[in-house]
Short mmCIF file of C-alpha atoms in Angstrom, two decimals:
data_model
loop_
_atom_site.label_atom_id
_atom_site.label_comp_id
_atom_site.label_asym_id
_atom_site.label_seq_id
_atom_site.Cartn_x
_atom_site.Cartn_y
_atom_site.Cartn_z
CA GLN I 1 165.04 -7.32 93.53
CA SER I 2 167.39 -9.12 96.11
CA ALA I 3 169.49 -11.64 95.60
CA LEU I 4 168.80 -15.00 96.70
CA THR I 5 170.88 -16.07 99.65
CA GLN I 6 173.34 -19.24 99.22
CA PRO I 7 175.89 -20.10 101.56
CA ALA I 8 179.39 -18.46 100.49
CA SER I 9 181.01 -21.79 100.51
CA VAL I 10 180.93 -25.39 101.38
CA SER I 11 183.43 -28.32 100.91
CA GLY I 12 183.53 -32.40 100.85
CA SER I 13 185.42 -35.18 100.06
CA PRO I 14 185.45 -37.40 97.45
CA GLY I 15 182.76 -39.88 97.47
CA GLN I 16 180.31 -37.68 99.84
CA SER I 17 177.63 -35.65 99.38
CA ILE I 18 177.17 -31.90 99.76
CA THR I 19 174.14 -30.21 99.60
CA ILE I 20 173.88 -25.87 98.60
CA SER I 21 170.86 -24.06 99.60
CA CYS I 22 169.23 -21.40 98.07
CA THR I 23 166.61 -19.34 99.93
CA GLY I 24 164.67 -16.33 98.49
CA THR I 25 160.74 -15.34 98.99
CA SER I 26 157.12 -16.24 98.06
CA SER I 27 157.83 -14.05 95.02
CA ASP I 28 160.54 -15.93 93.69
CA VAL I 29 161.51 -19.43 94.80
CA GLY I 30 158.46 -20.08 96.81
CA GLY I 31 156.38 -18.85 94.59
CA TYR I 32 157.31 -20.49 91.19
CA ASN I 33 158.87 -23.98 89.78
CA TYR I 34 161.35 -21.80 87.95
CA VAL I 35 164.35 -22.28 89.84
CA SER I 36 167.51 -23.65 88.04
CA TRP I 37 171.43 -24.15 89.00
CA TYR I 38 174.57 -23.22 87.10
CA GLN I 39 178.12 -24.91 87.56
CA GLN I 40 180.93 -21.81 86.74
CA HIS I 41 184.45 -23.26 87.01
CA PRO I 42 187.15 -20.32 86.82
CA GLY I 43 187.24 -18.24 83.48
CA LYS I 44 184.21 -20.48 81.82
CA ALA I 45 180.44 -19.96 80.93
CA PRO I 46 177.95 -21.24 83.62
CA LYS I 47 176.26 -23.99 82.61
CA LEU I 48 172.99 -25.22 83.29
CA MET I 49 172.78 -28.10 85.80
CA ILE I 50 169.20 -28.00 86.82
CA TYR I 51 166.18 -26.55 85.55
CA GLU I 52 162.43 -25.88 86.90
CA VAL I 53 163.16 -27.23 90.41
CA SER I 54 164.54 -30.76 89.90
CA ASN I 55 164.86 -31.35 86.22
CA ARG I 56 168.72 -32.68 84.74
CA PRO I 57 169.69 -31.34 81.24
CA SER I 58 170.71 -34.53 78.43
CA GLY I 59 174.04 -34.98 79.59
CA VAL I 60 174.27 -33.74 83.09
CA PRO I 61 175.64 -36.78 85.71
CA ASP I 62 172.25 -38.42 87.40
CA ARG I 63 174.45 -37.22 90.72
CA PHE I 64 172.94 -33.55 90.65
CA SER I 65 169.79 -33.35 91.76
CA GLY I 66 167.46 -30.42 93.34
CA SER I 67 164.61 -29.69 95.28
CA LYS I 68 162.39 -27.12 96.89
CA SER I 69 160.73 -26.66 100.07
CA GLY I 70 158.89 -23.84 100.76
CA ASN I 71 161.02 -20.55 99.92
CA THR I 72 164.24 -22.70 99.54
CA ALA I 73 165.62 -24.32 97.09
CA SER I 74 168.45 -26.98 97.33
CA LEU I 75 171.36 -28.60 95.01
CA THR I 76 172.64 -31.98 96.33
CA ILE I 77 175.87 -33.40 94.58
CA SER I 78 176.07 -37.21 95.54
CA GLY I 79 179.31 -39.19 95.00
CA LEU I 80 181.68 -35.74 94.78
CA GLN I 81 184.56 -36.10 92.61
CA ALA I 82 187.02 -33.45 91.82
CA GLU I 83 185.60 -32.24 88.69
CA ASP I 84 182.72 -30.87 90.73
CA GLU I 85 184.72 -27.78 92.46
CA ALA I 86 183.29 -24.86 91.00
CA ASP I 87 181.03 -22.13 91.48
CA TYR I 88 177.33 -22.87 91.80
CA TYR I 89 174.50 -20.45 91.22
CA CYS I 90 170.86 -20.68 92.07
CA SER I 91 168.46 -18.53 89.87
CA SER I 92 164.52 -18.02 90.15
CA TYR I 93 161.95 -16.33 88.20
CA THR I 94 160.15 -14.01 89.96
CA SER I 95 156.76 -12.03 90.23
CA SER I 96 157.99 -9.35 88.58
CA SER I 97 158.30 -11.41 85.39
CA THR I 98 162.67 -10.80 86.13
CA VAL I 99 165.12 -13.17 86.86
CA VAL I 100 167.42 -12.99 89.98
CA PHE I 101 170.54 -15.07 90.96
CA GLY I 102 171.89 -16.12 94.21
CA GLY I 103 175.22 -14.88 95.35
CA GLY I 104 177.06 -17.86 94.32
CA THR I 105 178.74 -20.94 96.54
CA LYS I 106 181.99 -22.22 96.08
CA LEU I 107 182.72 -25.73 96.09
CA THR I 108 185.94 -27.18 97.22
CA VAL I 109 186.41 -31.24 97.07
CA LEU I 110 189.07 -31.54 99.59
CA GLN V 1 173.11 -26.77 68.06
CA VAL V 2 172.57 -23.09 68.68
CA GLN V 3 175.72 -21.30 69.45
CA LEU V 4 175.95 -17.53 70.89
CA GLN V 5 178.62 -14.96 70.25
CA GLU V 6 179.10 -11.62 72.10
CA SER V 7 180.81 -8.83 70.34
CA GLY V 8 181.82 -5.17 70.93
CA PRO V 9 184.32 -3.00 72.57
CA GLY V 10 186.26 -4.00 75.35
CA LEU V 11 186.44 -0.51 76.77
CA VAL V 12 184.59 2.15 77.45
CA LYS V 13 184.48 5.31 79.09
CA PRO V 14 182.91 6.52 82.26
CA SER V 15 179.58 8.36 81.43
CA GLY V 16 179.64 6.75 77.88
CA THR V 17 176.97 3.84 76.95
CA LEU V 18 178.36 0.48 76.63
CA SER V 19 176.96 -1.59 73.48
CA LEU V 20 177.23 -5.28 72.65
CA THR V 21 175.80 -7.70 70.13
CA CYS V 22 175.10 -11.38 70.67
CA ALA V 23 175.00 -13.20 67.10
CA VAL V 24 173.03 -16.28 67.36
CA SER V 25 173.97 -19.03 64.96
CA GLY V 26 172.79 -22.73 64.61
CA GLY V 27 169.22 -21.61 64.86
CA SER V 28 166.54 -18.62 64.72
CA ILE V 29 166.36 -15.63 66.75
CA SER V 30 162.53 -16.09 65.99
CA SER V 31 162.34 -19.34 67.91
CA SER V 32 160.30 -19.85 71.52
CA ASN V 33 163.05 -18.54 73.34
CA TRP V 34 163.45 -15.61 75.21
CA TRP V 35 167.51 -13.72 74.76
CA SER V 36 168.77 -12.71 77.69
CA TRP V 37 171.95 -10.79 79.09
CA VAL V 38 173.79 -11.34 82.62
CA ARG V 39 176.69 -9.98 83.70
CA GLN V 40 179.45 -10.98 86.39
CA PRO V 41 182.07 -8.22 87.71
CA PRO V 42 185.48 -9.64 88.35
CA GLY V 43 185.57 -11.69 91.42
CA LYS V 44 181.21 -11.44 91.80
CA GLY V 45 178.57 -13.42 91.12
CA LEU V 46 175.95 -13.29 88.33
CA GLU V 47 173.91 -10.48 87.65
CA TRP V 48 170.38 -10.68 85.16
CA ILE V 49 170.34 -7.49 83.00
CA GLY V 50 167.28 -8.48 81.20
CA GLU V 51 165.99 -10.03 77.96
CA ILE V 52 164.04 -9.70 75.05
CA TYR V 53 161.43 -11.95 72.87
CA HIS V 54 161.67 -12.28 69.24
CA SER V 55 158.66 -10.02 69.02
CA GLY V 56 160.34 -7.39 71.07
CA SER V 57 158.82 -7.54 74.09
CA THR V 58 161.33 -7.08 77.38
CA ASN V 59 161.79 -7.65 80.56
CA TYR V 60 164.86 -5.73 82.59
CA ASN V 61 166.09 -5.85 85.95
CA PRO V 62 164.75 -3.32 87.88
CA SER V 63 168.15 -1.56 89.35
CA LEU V 64 169.41 -1.07 85.71
CA LYS V 65 166.12 -0.55 83.93
CA SER V 66 166.76 3.45 83.69
CA ARG V 67 169.80 2.70 81.59
CA VAL V 68 169.37 -0.36 79.59
CA THR V 69 167.79 -0.95 76.37
CA ILE V 70 167.53 -4.71 74.71
CA SER V 71 166.82 -4.95 71.17
CA VAL V 72 166.65 -7.78 68.56
CA ASP V 73 167.27 -7.49 64.77
CA LYS V 74 165.74 -10.58 63.35
CA SER V 75 167.18 -9.74 59.77
CA LYS V 76 170.65 -10.19 61.33
CA ASN V 77 169.51 -13.14 63.65
CA GLN V 78 171.39 -11.31 66.68
CA PHE V 79 170.14 -9.21 69.79
CA SER V 80 172.14 -5.96 71.10
CA LEU V 81 172.50 -4.69 74.58
CA LYS V 82 172.77 -0.89 75.15
CA LEU V 83 173.87 0.34 78.96
CA SER V 84 174.14 4.09 79.21
CA SER V 85 175.78 6.78 81.48
CA VAL V 86 178.58 3.50 82.77
CA THR V 87 180.57 3.66 85.59
CA ALA V 88 183.50 1.32 86.77
CA ALA V 89 180.86 -0.15 88.52
CA ASP V 90 179.61 -1.57 85.00
CA THR V 91 182.99 -3.36 84.69
CA ALA V 92 182.54 -7.02 83.98
CA VAL V 93 182.03 -10.25 81.86
CA TYR V 94 179.18 -9.77 79.79
CA TYR V 95 177.26 -13.09 78.68
CA CYS V 96 174.31 -13.37 76.10
CA ALA V 97 172.38 -16.11 76.68
CA SER V 98 169.38 -18.32 75.64
CA SER V 99 166.27 -19.09 77.82
CA GLY V 100 164.75 -22.05 76.25
CA ILE V 101 164.81 -23.84 79.41
CA ALA V 102 166.13 -21.51 81.99
CA PHE V 103 169.34 -20.08 80.65
CA ASP V 104 170.85 -23.49 78.50
CA ILE V 105 172.78 -21.81 76.27
CA TRP V 106 175.38 -19.27 76.76
CA GLY V 107 177.98 -17.62 75.09
CA GLN V 108 182.00 -17.71 76.06
CA GLY V 109 181.42 -14.20 77.72
CA THR V 110 183.20 -10.63 76.90
CA MET V 111 184.89 -8.81 79.19
CA VAL V 112 184.33 -4.96 79.29
CA THR V 113 186.17 -2.26 81.25
CA VAL V 114 184.76 1.25 81.85
CA SER V 115 187.50 3.43 82.35
CA SER V 116 189.16 6.47 80.93
#
């Protein structure tokens, strides 16, 4: 299985909005509403930010939102804050009953 | 609140077998969750290794399937990972995770280095 495609890096200024894309195929992202997004700060375990495309776990700010169109899912962070600077990974369930991650995107808050 | 804790040797010799255990506390491994292993080589991204249900059903990453075994011990409320024929490419931080809704709970991770 091939990793989902994410941009290597994105950046934005405090208060701005950014979007991170996650492109797969009809066998993963496009075929199921089981896309998740994770935030990872250096030296820490990943943290679930979005599940099932657009749902936020309890405690995740509503500045984080997710969506999907066709084979591409997106994570949008509005009102960027300094603490949002981290690596972000998407993941999807696949038609082979496996899970595939994206390559990760480094978010820099300028 | 369920918590996960990985344990196992931090150094494994090439061609040997990597063995890790994930202890589940604050909840039962026989809940409705799947239990997964995910790894992250230094400076690289996340890679899903595989998962197990308390019944023993498993799913593995096709690229690792020939070398991976994940098992569950309900009496000890833990699950385990064995990865055989390891090479330097298997050097990584290994995480265990609960798949309640996606990977909603993670262990802190344990670094495993493959070196002679």
